C-alpha cells in the first residue's frame, strides 16, 4: 500500500533540483531538500514514538520547517493538527486535551506555559521557533535523510483542523488523505497550475487556505513557492514580479489597492490572482480590474469541505459571485425547513457532497450526525443563490441572517450597496434585538483613510434601492471592523457591541 496523500503530492515532480520554496530572507529549498528534510522530521517523530494514526499538534510560526513538519507527519502516517498562533494557553489546553496528540510542538517562548497541558494530554512537548529552530530541529538534524514513508489509505485521516467556532466549542474537522488529495488535484487542474508556476504564498499555514489550497495545489503541479511568514505589503510588492500566481484573502487585495506602488505594470506578467475564505466585495473586484487588468478569481470553500465552487479560469469571472461547483462536487441549495431544493434564483442553505467532504467532527458523533442529511449531503450553514447563468453567490452564514418584522434580510445584499458609497472602505450589516421588529438591521461602516462620512447618506442611498424592511435603522462608523486571522469579519463581536441599540 502506498501513502495516498504524500504519493499524490509528489507524483508530479519532474526535476528534484527544481526550487520547491524560497523565503523572503533568501532560504531556498529544492524538491530534493524537501524530501530529505521531511524525511529527517519524520524520523524525529518516529523516534518520539509517533505511530500511524497518532496526532501531531503544532502551534508554531510559519517557516519552511513548519511546512516540513506537516509533510513529515503525513509521511509518518500520523494526523497533522495545526493550531492558530494567536490562541492563548487556555485555548490550547482545550485543543490539546481534546485531540490527545502524541507530540505537541510549540514556540520555545510558550514551552513553560504549555508543559502542563502537554503532560496532561500525554503528549511529548517539542519546540520550534520563528526560525524553525528548537528541540525538534535538533532531533531531526540527527536523523537520516531517508524515511520509509508509512502506508496510508485514501480514507485514513491526514489532518484535524479545528473550525474557528464563533459559537460554542470549536470542533475538529477530520480530513482524510483522499479529501485533501482529490480536492487539490481538482483545483490544480481547474486553475491550470503547471510546474513553471511560482506561487506567492503569504497566508498562514494553520488554516485550510494556506496549508491545503495553496501548498497542496502548488505541489500537485510540481511548481515553486515564494514563502513569506505573513502578508507584508512591502515584501509582497517586492516579490510580485517573481511570481506567476497569488492566493489571498480579500484583505490582501484591499491592502494592495491602498498602495500607490501597486501598479498594473508590476503585475502585467501574472497569470492569476485567487481570492477566498471571506467575501470579496464586487467593488474591490472592479477596482482591481481597473488598476491591473486582472479579474480576481474568487472561489468558495470551508474547512470541512475543502473547496466547493470557483469562478472559471477561462471565462467570465463575475464580481460578487463564487462561480460554479468544482468538478466532482455535489452541490445543492435547499430550503432550511423542508430540506427541498429551492428554485433557481431563490436563497437557501448550501449543501455539499463528494470526495472533498470531511469524515466528521473529532469525537463528536452527535454533532456530526446533525450536520449531515440522510443522503450524505453536508449542511454548510452558508446561504446562497444560483443566478440564471448558473453563477453562485454567497449571501452570508445562516446564523447571520436577519429576521426583521418577520422578513428575511440577507446582509450581503445591503453590504454590497453600502460598500459602493463614497468614503466607505467596508461594511458589516447585523441584526440586533428590537422591541417591535424582533431584530433590527444595523450597519457598521469603516471609512477609507482620511474620509469623513454623514450617516444620513445611507438612508438616501438605500431609499429607492432596497425594500423598507432592509433599511439600516442605525448606522455606526468605526475605525476598522473586527476580523479574525483569515480576514473574516467577526459579526458576533459587532452584535455584542451594539446589542443595546434599541433597548
Ligand atoms: P473556514 O472554514 O475558516 O475556511 O471558513 C469557511 C467559511 O468562510 C465558509 O463557510 C463561508 O462562510 C466563508 N467563505 C469562504 N470563502 C468565501 C467566499 N469566497 N465568499 C464568501 N464567504 C466565503
Short mmCIF file of C-alpha atoms and ligand atoms in Angstrom, two decimals:
data_model
loop_
_atom_site.label_atom_id
_atom_site.label_comp_id
_atom_site.label_asym_id
_atom_site.label_seq_id
_atom_site.Cartn_x
_atom_site.Cartn_y
_atom_site.Cartn_z
CA UNK A 1 0.00 0.00 0.00
CA UNK A 2 1.18 3.50 -0.74
CA UNK A 3 0.85 6.70 1.25
CA UNK A 4 -2.18 8.12 -0.54
CA UNK A 5 -1.62 11.83 0.07
CA UNK A 6 2.17 12.04 0.03
CA UNK A 7 2.33 9.99 -3.18
CA UNK A 8 -0.25 12.28 -4.79
CA UNK A 9 1.58 15.44 -3.68
CA UNK A 10 4.89 14.24 -5.07
CA UNK A 11 3.68 12.48 -8.22
CA UNK A 12 4.29 15.47 -10.49
CA UNK A 13 7.85 16.31 -9.54
CA UNK A 14 9.92 16.03 -12.70
CA UNK A 15 13.17 17.52 -11.55
CA UNK A 16 14.37 17.17 -7.96
CA UNK A 17 16.77 20.11 -8.37
CA UNK A 18 13.87 22.46 -9.02
CA UNK A 19 13.06 25.06 -6.36
CA UNK A 20 10.27 23.96 -4.05
CA UNK A 21 10.24 27.12 -1.99
CA UNK A 22 12.17 30.30 -1.45
CA UNK A 23 11.73 32.52 1.60
CA UNK A 24 11.92 36.33 1.84
CA UNK A 25 15.34 36.10 3.50
CA UNK A 26 16.80 34.02 0.70
CA UNK A 27 16.48 30.46 2.05
CA UNK A 28 15.97 28.12 -0.88
CA UNK A 29 14.73 24.54 -0.74
CA UNK A 30 14.78 22.27 -3.77
CA UNK A 31 12.41 19.35 -4.08
CA UNK A 32 15.38 17.11 -3.22
CA UNK A 33 15.84 19.13 0.01
CA UNK A 34 12.11 18.82 0.71
CA UNK A 35 12.32 15.01 0.51
CA UNK A 36 15.41 14.93 2.73
CA UNK A 37 14.19 17.39 5.37
CA UNK A 38 10.71 15.94 5.63
CA UNK A 39 12.40 12.52 5.99
CA UNK A 40 14.50 13.81 8.91
CA UNK A 41 11.46 15.29 10.63
CA UNK A 42 9.53 12.07 10.01
CA UNK A 43 12.46 10.18 11.57
CA UNK A 44 12.32 12.53 14.56
CA UNK A 45 8.58 11.94 15.01
CA UNK A 46 9.12 8.19 14.81
CA UNK A 47 11.87 8.45 17.42
CA UNK A 48 9.46 10.35 19.68
CA UNK A 49 7.08 7.41 19.47
CA UNK A 50 4.62 8.69 16.87
CA UNK A 51 2.74 5.80 15.27
CA UNK A 52 0.35 5.81 12.29
CA UNK A 53 -2.98 7.34 13.34
CA UNK A 54 -1.42 9.37 16.19
CA UNK A 55 -1.96 13.11 16.20
CA UNK A 56 0.90 15.61 15.91
CA UNK A 57 -0.19 19.07 17.10
CA UNK A 58 1.75 22.24 16.29
CA UNK A 59 1.35 25.85 17.34
CA UNK A 60 4.32 27.31 15.53
CA UNK A 61 5.23 30.28 13.35
CA UNK A 62 5.17 29.89 9.58
CA UNK A 63 8.59 28.64 8.46
CA UNK A 64 9.84 26.11 5.96
CA UNK A 65 10.47 23.82 8.96
CA UNK A 66 6.81 24.08 9.96
CA UNK A 67 5.84 23.02 6.44
CA UNK A 68 8.30 20.12 6.65
CA UNK A 69 6.63 19.08 9.91
CA UNK A 70 3.29 18.86 8.05
CA UNK A 71 4.79 16.69 5.29
CA UNK A 72 6.73 14.62 7.84
CA UNK A 73 3.55 13.94 9.81
CA UNK A 74 1.86 12.67 6.65
CA UNK A 75 4.92 10.52 5.83
CA UNK A 76 4.90 9.08 9.36
CA UNK A 77 1.27 8.08 8.80
CA UNK A 78 0.12 10.45 11.55
CA UNK A 79 -2.56 13.15 11.64
CA UNK A 80 -1.47 16.79 11.46
CA UNK A 81 -3.17 19.25 13.79
CA UNK A 82 -2.10 22.84 13.11
CA UNK A 83 -3.15 25.46 15.65
CA UNK A 84 -3.63 29.19 15.18
CA UNK A 85 -0.63 31.06 16.58
CA UNK A 86 -2.99 33.58 18.20
CA UNK A 87 -4.56 31.00 20.54
CA UNK A 88 -3.88 31.55 24.23
CA UNK A 89 -2.60 28.77 26.52
CA UNK A 90 -6.17 28.33 27.85
CA UNK A 91 -7.49 27.75 24.35
CA UNK A 92 -4.60 25.44 23.53
CA UNK A 93 -5.39 23.41 26.66
CA UNK A 94 -8.80 22.61 25.16
CA UNK A 95 -7.47 21.60 21.72
CA UNK A 96 -4.59 19.52 23.04
CA UNK A 97 -6.80 17.93 25.69
CA UNK A 98 -9.43 17.09 23.08
CA UNK A 99 -7.10 15.76 20.38
CA UNK A 100 -4.62 13.97 22.69
CA UNK A 101 -1.67 14.22 20.32
CA UNK A 102 1.38 12.09 20.96
CA UNK A 103 3.64 15.04 20.11
CA UNK A 104 2.89 18.73 20.61
CA UNK A 105 5.24 21.30 19.08
CA UNK A 106 5.13 24.89 20.38
CA UNK A 107 7.21 28.04 20.35
CA UNK A 108 10.02 27.86 22.96
CA UNK A 109 8.66 31.09 24.49
CA UNK A 110 5.42 29.24 25.39
CA UNK A 111 7.00 25.96 26.45
CA UNK A 112 6.78 26.62 30.19
CA UNK A 113 3.17 27.76 30.00
CA UNK A 114 2.17 24.72 27.93
CA UNK A 115 4.22 21.99 29.63
CA UNK A 116 1.37 21.05 31.98
CA UNK A 117 -1.15 20.89 29.14
CA UNK A 118 1.10 18.60 27.12
CA UNK A 119 1.76 16.33 30.08
CA UNK A 120 -1.93 16.03 30.96
CA UNK A 121 -2.76 15.02 27.39
CA UNK A 122 0.09 12.51 27.29
CA UNK A 123 1.95 14.48 24.59
CA UNK A 124 5.73 14.81 24.22
CA UNK A 125 6.45 18.55 24.14
CA UNK A 126 8.85 19.81 21.46
CA UNK A 127 9.80 23.33 20.41
CA UNK A 128 10.19 25.23 17.13
CA UNK A 129 10.77 28.99 16.94
CA UNK A 130 10.20 31.60 14.24
CA UNK A 131 13.41 30.44 12.52
CA UNK A 132 12.45 26.78 12.71
CA UNK A 133 14.97 26.19 15.48
CA UNK A 134 14.31 24.27 18.66
CA UNK A 135 14.35 20.79 20.14
CA UNK A 136 12.54 19.21 17.19
CA UNK A 137 15.03 20.57 14.61
CA UNK A 138 17.90 19.37 16.82
CA UNK A 139 16.46 15.89 16.84
CA UNK A 140 15.63 15.98 13.12
CA UNK A 141 19.19 17.04 12.31
CA UNK A 142 20.46 13.81 13.82
CA UNK A 143 18.17 11.66 11.64
CA UNK A 144 18.89 10.14 8.21
CA UNK A 145 17.56 11.93 5.13
CA UNK A 146 15.69 8.82 4.04
CA UNK A 147 12.47 7.66 5.66
CA UNK A 148 10.36 4.65 4.98
CA UNK A 149 7.10 6.55 4.35
CA UNK A 150 4.29 4.70 6.12
CA UNK A 151 1.47 3.21 4.08
CA UNK A 152 -1.84 5.05 4.38
CA UNK A 153 -5.15 4.50 2.65
CA UNK A 154 -7.45 7.00 0.94
CA UNK A 155 -9.82 7.02 3.94
CA UNK A 156 -7.15 7.29 6.65
CA UNK A 157 -7.00 10.63 8.43
CA UNK A 158 -4.37 13.14 7.33
CA UNK A 159 -5.36 16.18 9.38
CA UNK A 160 -7.68 17.57 12.00
CA UNK A 161 -8.42 21.28 11.70
CA UNK A 162 -10.38 22.98 14.43
CA UNK A 163 -13.01 25.28 12.96
CA UNK A 164 -12.98 28.87 14.14
CA UNK A 165 -16.04 28.19 16.31
CA UNK A 166 -17.73 31.57 16.52
CA UNK A 167 -20.37 29.94 18.72
CA UNK A 168 -19.97 27.05 21.13
CA UNK A 169 -16.98 24.77 21.34
CA UNK A 170 -14.55 24.53 18.45
CA UNK A 171 -14.95 21.31 16.51
CA UNK A 172 -12.11 19.31 15.00
CA UNK A 173 -12.84 18.60 11.32
CA UNK A 174 -11.35 15.21 10.38
CA UNK A 175 -9.88 15.30 6.87
CA UNK A 176 -8.78 12.13 5.12
CA UNK A 177 -5.93 11.60 2.69
CA UNK A 178 -8.39 11.48 -0.19
CA UNK A 179 -10.34 14.56 0.97
CA UNK A 180 -7.14 16.55 0.56
CA UNK A 181 -5.61 14.90 -2.49
CA UNK A 182 -8.79 14.77 -4.58
CA UNK A 183 -9.58 18.42 -3.91
CA UNK A 184 -6.10 19.72 -4.62
CA UNK A 185 -5.90 17.69 -7.82
CA UNK A 186 -9.20 19.27 -8.92
CA UNK A 187 -8.04 22.81 -8.05
CA UNK A 188 -4.66 22.45 -9.72
CA UNK A 189 -6.37 21.35 -12.95
CA UNK A 190 -9.20 23.90 -12.76
CA UNK A 191 -6.84 26.82 -12.19
CA UNK A 192 -4.31 25.38 -14.64
CA UNK A 193 -1.33 25.21 -12.30
CA UNK A 194 1.81 23.95 -14.08
CA UNK A 195 5.38 23.23 -12.98
CA UNK A 196 6.56 26.64 -14.19
CA UNK A 197 4.22 28.39 -11.75
CA UNK A 198 5.64 30.44 -8.89
CA UNK A 199 3.03 30.95 -6.18
CA UNK A 200 3.31 33.92 -3.86
CA UNK A 201 2.37 32.37 -0.51
CA UNK A 202 1.67 34.91 2.24
CA UNK A 203 -1.18 33.06 4.01
CA UNK A 204 -0.86 31.40 7.41
CA UNK A 205 -0.37 27.63 7.31
CA UNK A 206 -2.53 26.77 10.32
CA UNK A 207 -5.64 27.17 8.13
CA UNK A 208 -7.05 25.22 5.20
CA UNK A 209 -6.41 28.09 2.75
CA UNK A 210 -2.65 28.40 3.22
CA UNK A 211 -1.92 24.78 4.13
CA UNK A 212 -4.09 22.84 1.71
CA UNK A 213 -5.47 25.11 -1.00
CA UNK A 214 -2.19 26.90 -1.61
CA UNK A 215 0.52 24.37 -0.72
CA UNK A 216 -1.15 21.15 -1.84
CA UNK A 217 -2.40 22.68 -5.08
CA UNK A 218 1.06 24.00 -5.91
CA UNK A 219 2.73 20.67 -5.10
CA UNK A 220 0.22 18.84 -7.29
CA UNK A 221 1.65 20.82 -10.19
CA UNK A 222 5.29 20.49 -9.12
CA UNK A 223 5.68 24.30 -9.07
CA UNK A 224 7.60 26.68 -6.78
CA UNK A 225 6.58 28.96 -3.94
CA UNK A 226 7.70 32.31 -2.60
CA UNK A 227 7.04 31.51 1.03
CA UNK A 228 6.51 34.58 3.24
CA UNK A 229 5.98 34.42 7.01
CA UNK A 230 2.98 36.73 6.68
CA UNK A 231 1.42 39.33 4.39
CA UNK A 232 3.84 42.25 4.49
CA UNK A 233 2.87 44.84 1.89
CA UNK A 234 6.48 45.85 1.13
CA UNK A 235 7.65 42.23 0.73
CA UNK A 236 4.66 41.30 -1.41
CA UNK A 237 5.18 44.25 -3.75
CA UNK A 238 8.88 43.43 -3.97
CA UNK A 239 8.25 39.77 -4.80
CA UNK A 240 5.23 40.01 -7.11
CA UNK A 241 7.47 40.46 -10.18
CA UNK A 242 8.93 36.98 -9.50
CA UNK A 243 5.52 35.31 -9.07
CA UNK A 244 3.04 33.95 -11.61
CA UNK A 245 0.15 33.33 -9.20
CA UNK A 246 -1.07 34.60 -5.86
CA UNK A 247 -3.68 33.28 -3.44
CA UNK A 248 -5.08 35.53 -0.76
CA UNK A 249 -7.91 36.58 1.46
CA UNK A 250 -9.81 39.72 0.34
CA UNK A 251 -7.88 41.97 2.73
CA UNK A 252 -4.66 41.19 0.81
CA UNK A 253 -6.25 42.72 -2.28
CA UNK A 254 -7.61 45.79 -0.49
CA UNK A 255 -4.19 46.39 1.06
CA UNK A 256 -2.53 46.14 -2.33
CA UNK A 257 -5.04 48.59 -3.81
CA UNK A 258 -4.33 51.05 -1.00
CA UNK A 259 -0.69 51.22 -2.09
CA UNK A 260 0.39 53.53 -4.89
CA UNK A 261 3.34 51.23 -5.54
CA UNK A 262 0.89 48.56 -6.67
CA UNK A 263 0.55 49.25 -10.38
CA UNK A 264 -0.66 47.39 -13.45
CA UNK A 265 2.92 47.24 -14.76
CA UNK A 266 4.10 45.42 -11.64
CA UNK A 267 1.72 42.51 -12.27
CA UNK A 268 1.34 42.57 -16.07
CA UNK A 269 3.11 39.20 -16.29
CA UNK A 270 0.98 37.49 -13.60
CA UNK A 271 -1.15 34.52 -14.60
CA UNK A 272 -3.81 34.56 -11.87
CA UNK A 273 -4.92 36.17 -8.59
CA UNK A 274 -7.20 33.96 -6.50
CA UNK A 275 -9.31 35.05 -3.54
CA UNK A 276 -11.26 33.15 -0.89
CA UNK A 277 -12.05 32.50 2.79
CA UNK A 278 -14.24 35.60 3.04
CA UNK A 279 -16.42 37.56 0.60
CA UNK A 280 -14.53 39.72 -1.89
CA UNK A 281 -16.64 42.81 -2.47
CA UNK A 282 -17.69 43.47 -6.06
CA UNK A 283 -16.27 46.95 -5.56
CA UNK A 284 -12.75 45.64 -4.80
CA UNK A 285 -13.01 43.18 -7.70
CA UNK A 286 -13.80 46.05 -10.10
CA UNK A 287 -11.15 48.39 -8.70
CA UNK A 288 -8.57 45.63 -9.05
CA UNK A 289 -9.54 45.02 -12.68
CA UNK A 290 -9.31 48.70 -13.47
CA UNK A 291 -5.90 49.06 -11.81
CA UNK A 292 -4.30 45.88 -13.16
CA UNK A 293 -6.39 44.43 -15.96
CA UNK A 294 -6.70 41.21 -13.90
CA UNK A 295 -10.10 39.86 -12.87
CA UNK A 296 -9.57 38.26 -9.45
CA UNK A 297 -10.71 34.64 -9.49
CA UNK A 298 -12.97 34.16 -6.46
CA UNK A 299 -13.62 30.71 -5.07
CA UNK A 300 -15.55 29.42 -2.08
CA UNK A 301 -14.99 26.61 0.39
CA UNK A 302 -14.69 25.76 4.04
CA UNK A 303 -12.51 23.69 6.36
CA UNK A 304 -14.98 20.80 6.45
CA UNK A 305 -15.50 20.54 2.70
CA UNK A 306 -12.29 21.87 1.15
CA UNK A 307 -13.07 23.92 -1.95
CA UNK A 308 -16.63 23.82 -3.27
CA UNK A 309 -17.04 26.37 -6.07
CA UNK A 310 -14.86 28.55 -8.27
CA UNK A 311 -15.20 31.19 -10.91
CA UNK A 312 -13.96 29.92 -14.25
CA UNK A 313 -10.30 30.12 -15.21
CA UNK A 314 -11.25 30.67 -18.84
CA UNK A 315 -14.41 32.68 -18.97
CA UNK A 316 -16.24 35.42 -17.17
CA UNK A 317 -15.15 35.86 -13.53
CA UNK A 318 -18.16 37.66 -12.13
CA UNK A 319 -17.70 40.14 -9.28
CA UNK A 320 -19.75 39.25 -6.21
CA UNK A 321 -20.09 35.58 -7.21
CA UNK A 322 -18.14 32.45 -6.37
CA UNK A 323 -18.70 30.79 -9.74
CA UNK A 324 -19.74 27.19 -10.28
CA UNK A 325 -19.42 23.91 -8.33
CA UNK A 326 -15.99 22.34 -8.88
CA UNK A 327 -15.92 19.09 -10.88
CA UNK A 328 -16.90 16.12 -8.72
CA UNK A 329 -18.58 18.25 -6.04
CA UNK A 330 -22.29 17.53 -5.45
CA UNK A 331 -23.94 20.89 -4.77
CA UNK A 332 -27.49 21.97 -3.99
CA UNK A 333 -29.35 24.84 -2.38
CA UNK A 334 -32.26 23.85 -0.17
CA UNK A 335 -34.99 25.35 1.91
CA UNK A 336 -33.84 25.34 5.55
CA UNK A 337 -37.15 23.98 6.86
CA UNK A 338 -38.30 21.50 4.20
CA UNK A 339 -34.85 20.42 3.00
CA UNK A 340 -36.16 20.60 -0.59
CA UNK A 341 -34.16 22.26 -3.36
CA UNK A 342 -35.23 25.85 -3.95
CA UNK A 343 -35.96 27.13 -7.48
CA UNK A 344 -33.06 28.81 -9.28
CA UNK A 345 -32.71 32.40 -8.14
CA UNK A 346 -34.01 31.80 -4.61
CA UNK A 347 -31.93 31.87 -1.46
CA UNK A 348 -31.43 28.72 0.61
CA UNK A 349 -28.85 26.71 2.54
CA UNK A 350 -25.90 25.29 0.63
CA UNK A 351 -25.37 21.54 0.95
CA UNK A 352 -22.41 19.63 -0.42
CA UNK A 353 -21.39 16.01 -1.05
CA UNK A 354 -18.33 14.44 -2.63
CA UNK A 355 -14.80 13.13 -2.04
CA UNK A 356 -13.91 16.60 -0.75
CA UNK A 357 -16.28 16.41 2.25
CA UNK A 358 -14.71 15.61 5.64
CA UNK A 359 -15.24 12.49 7.75
CA UNK A 360 -16.97 14.20 10.66
CA UNK A 361 -16.04 16.09 13.81
CA UNK A 362 -13.42 14.52 16.07
CA UNK A 363 -15.07 12.73 18.99
CA UNK A 364 -18.43 14.43 18.31
CA UNK A 365 -20.58 11.78 16.62
CA UNK A 366 -23.84 13.50 17.55
CA UNK A 367 -22.76 16.89 16.26
CA UNK A 368 -21.54 15.18 13.07
CA UNK A 369 -24.88 13.39 12.58
CA UNK A 370 -26.75 16.69 12.96
CA UNK A 371 -24.80 18.31 10.14
CA UNK A 372 -25.39 15.59 7.53
CA UNK A 373 -28.60 14.78 5.64
CA UNK A 374 -29.62 11.13 5.33
CA UNK A 375 -28.44 11.07 1.69
CA UNK A 376 -24.92 12.09 2.72
CA UNK A 377 -25.06 15.82 1.96
CA UNK A 378 -23.27 18.09 4.44
CA UNK A 379 -25.16 21.19 5.58
CA UNK A 380 -22.66 24.03 5.25
CA UNK A 381 -24.64 26.69 7.13
CA UNK A 382 -23.92 29.14 4.31
CA UNK A 383 -26.80 30.70 2.42
CA UNK A 384 -26.58 31.23 -1.29
CA UNK A 385 -28.40 31.51 -4.58
CA UNK A 386 -27.78 30.46 -8.18
CA UNK A 387 -28.47 33.02 -10.90
CA UNK A 388 -29.89 32.35 -14.35
CA UNK A 389 -26.40 31.69 -15.77
CA UNK A 390 -25.52 29.22 -13.02
CA UNK A 391 -23.23 31.56 -11.05
CA UNK A 392 -23.47 31.07 -7.29
CA UNK A 393 -23.48 33.94 -4.78
CA UNK A 394 -22.99 33.59 -1.05
CA UNK A 395 -25.38 35.78 0.91
CA UNK A 396 -23.92 35.01 4.35
CA UNK A 397 -23.94 32.44 7.12
CA UNK A 398 -27.43 31.31 8.13
CA UNK A 399 -26.73 32.44 11.68
CA UNK A 400 -26.07 35.95 10.33
CA UNK A 401 -29.45 36.08 8.60
CA UNK A 402 -31.55 38.93 9.99
CA UNK A 403 -35.26 38.44 10.53
CA UNK A 404 -36.83 41.85 10.93
CA UNK A 405 -40.59 42.12 11.36
CA UNK A 406 -40.88 38.58 10.00
CA UNK A 407 -38.94 39.36 6.82
CA UNK A 408 -35.59 37.86 5.87
CA UNK A 409 -32.76 40.33 5.32
CA UNK A 410 -29.60 38.91 3.73
CA UNK A 411 -26.69 41.03 4.98
CA UNK A 412 -24.65 40.65 1.76
CA UNK A 413 -27.31 42.43 -0.29
CA UNK A 414 -27.27 45.51 1.96
CA UNK A 415 -23.47 45.42 2.36
CA UNK A 416 -22.98 45.48 -1.43
CA UNK A 417 -24.81 48.83 -1.61
CA UNK A 418 -23.04 50.31 1.40
CA UNK A 419 -19.62 49.32 0.03
CA UNK A 420 -20.30 51.47 -3.02
CA UNK A 421 -20.87 54.66 -1.01
CA UNK A 422 -18.11 57.24 -1.40
CA UNK A 423 -15.69 57.14 1.52
CA UNK A 424 -16.77 53.69 2.73
CA UNK A 425 -13.96 51.13 2.90
CA UNK A 426 -16.12 48.25 4.10
CA UNK A 427 -19.35 47.45 5.84
CA UNK A 428 -20.99 44.84 8.02
CA UNK A 429 -24.73 44.52 8.38
CA UNK A 430 -26.01 42.79 11.52
CA UNK A 431 -29.27 42.13 13.33
CA UNK A 432 -29.69 43.33 16.90
CA UNK A 433 -32.65 42.86 19.27
CA UNK A 434 -35.54 45.28 18.66
CA UNK A 435 -38.71 45.54 20.79
CA UNK A 436 -41.09 45.77 17.78
CA UNK A 437 -39.35 44.02 14.93
CA UNK A 438 -37.64 41.20 16.82
CA UNK A 439 -34.41 42.18 15.11
CA UNK A 440 -33.41 45.47 13.54
CA UNK A 441 -30.94 45.98 10.71
CA UNK A 442 -27.82 47.81 11.86
CA UNK A 443 -24.97 48.90 9.58
CA UNK A 444 -21.40 49.21 10.80
CA UNK A 445 -19.05 51.05 8.46
CA UNK A 446 -15.30 51.55 8.30
CA UNK A 447 -14.12 54.50 6.23
CA UNK A 448 -11.28 54.88 3.76
CA UNK A 449 -8.30 56.71 5.22
CA UNK A 450 -8.82 60.45 5.66
CA UNK A 451 -12.52 60.32 4.65
CA UNK A 452 -15.47 61.70 6.60
CA UNK A 453 -18.99 60.45 6.34
CA UNK A 454 -22.54 61.63 7.06
CA UNK A 455 -24.51 58.58 8.24
CA UNK A 456 -27.70 60.17 6.78
CA UNK A 457 -26.34 59.39 3.30
CA UNK A 458 -27.11 55.74 3.98
CA UNK A 459 -30.85 56.37 4.16
CA UNK A 460 -30.80 58.43 0.97
CA UNK A 461 -28.83 55.85 -0.96
CA UNK A 462 -30.89 52.81 0.02
CA UNK A 463 -34.26 54.63 -0.18
CA UNK A 464 -35.24 53.53 -3.67
CA UNK A 465 -32.93 50.55 -3.99
CA UNK A 466 -33.97 48.38 -1.07
CA UNK A 467 -37.34 47.46 0.42
CA UNK A 468 -38.03 49.45 3.56
CA UNK A 469 -37.60 46.46 5.92
CA UNK A 470 -33.99 46.09 4.72
CA UNK A 471 -33.01 49.67 5.53
CA UNK A 472 -30.47 50.02 8.35
CA UNK A 473 -32.22 51.53 11.38
CA UNK A 474 -28.92 52.58 12.86
CA UNK A 475 -25.54 53.33 11.30
CA UNK A 476 -22.26 53.17 13.20
CA UNK A 477 -18.93 54.35 11.90
CA UNK A 478 -15.78 52.88 13.43
CA UNK A 479 -12.09 52.89 12.58
CA UNK A 480 -11.97 49.27 11.49
CA UNK A 481 -14.15 46.18 11.56
CA UNK A 482 -13.06 43.34 13.87
CA UNK A 483 -11.52 40.49 11.89
CA UNK A 484 -10.07 37.09 12.65
CA UNK A 485 -6.72 35.83 11.35
CA UNK A 486 -8.24 34.86 7.99
CA UNK A 487 -9.74 38.31 7.44
CA UNK A 488 -13.29 37.26 8.25
CA UNK A 489 -15.38 39.98 9.86
CA UNK A 490 -16.41 38.86 13.33
CA UNK A 491 -20.10 39.66 13.36
CA UNK A 492 -20.61 38.11 16.79
CA UNK A 493 -18.32 40.81 18.21
CA UNK A 494 -20.36 43.54 16.48
CA UNK A 495 -23.70 42.05 17.55
CA UNK A 496 -22.49 42.07 21.11
CA UNK A 497 -21.15 45.61 20.81
CA UNK A 498 -24.44 47.03 19.52
CA UNK A 499 -26.93 44.71 21.25
CA UNK A 500 -28.42 47.56 23.28
CA UNK A 501 -29.02 49.95 20.35
CA UNK A 502 -32.80 49.70 20.73
CA UNK A 503 -33.25 48.83 24.38
P1 LIG B 1 -13.16 28.39 7.07
O1 LIG B 1 -13.66 27.05 7.46
O2 LIG B 1 -12.43 29.11 8.14
O3 LIG B 1 -12.38 28.33 5.79
O4 LIG B 1 -14.44 29.28 6.78
C1 LIG B 1 -15.34 28.89 5.79
C2 LIG B 1 -16.41 29.93 5.63
O5 LIG B 1 -15.87 31.11 5.04
C3 LIG B 1 -17.49 29.49 4.67
O6 LIG B 1 -18.43 28.65 5.29
C4 LIG B 1 -18.05 30.82 4.22
O7 LIG B 1 -18.97 31.31 5.17
C5 LIG B 1 -16.82 31.73 4.20
N1 LIG B 1 -16.25 31.87 2.85
C6 LIG B 1 -15.22 31.20 2.30
N2 LIG B 1 -14.99 31.64 1.04
C7 LIG B 1 -15.91 32.59 0.78
C8 LIG B 1 -16.21 33.43 -0.33
N3 LIG B 1 -15.49 33.39 -1.45
N4 LIG B 1 -17.25 34.29 -0.22
C9 LIG B 1 -17.99 34.35 0.92
N5 LIG B 1 -17.75 33.61 2.01
C10 LIG B 1 -16.72 32.73 1.95
#
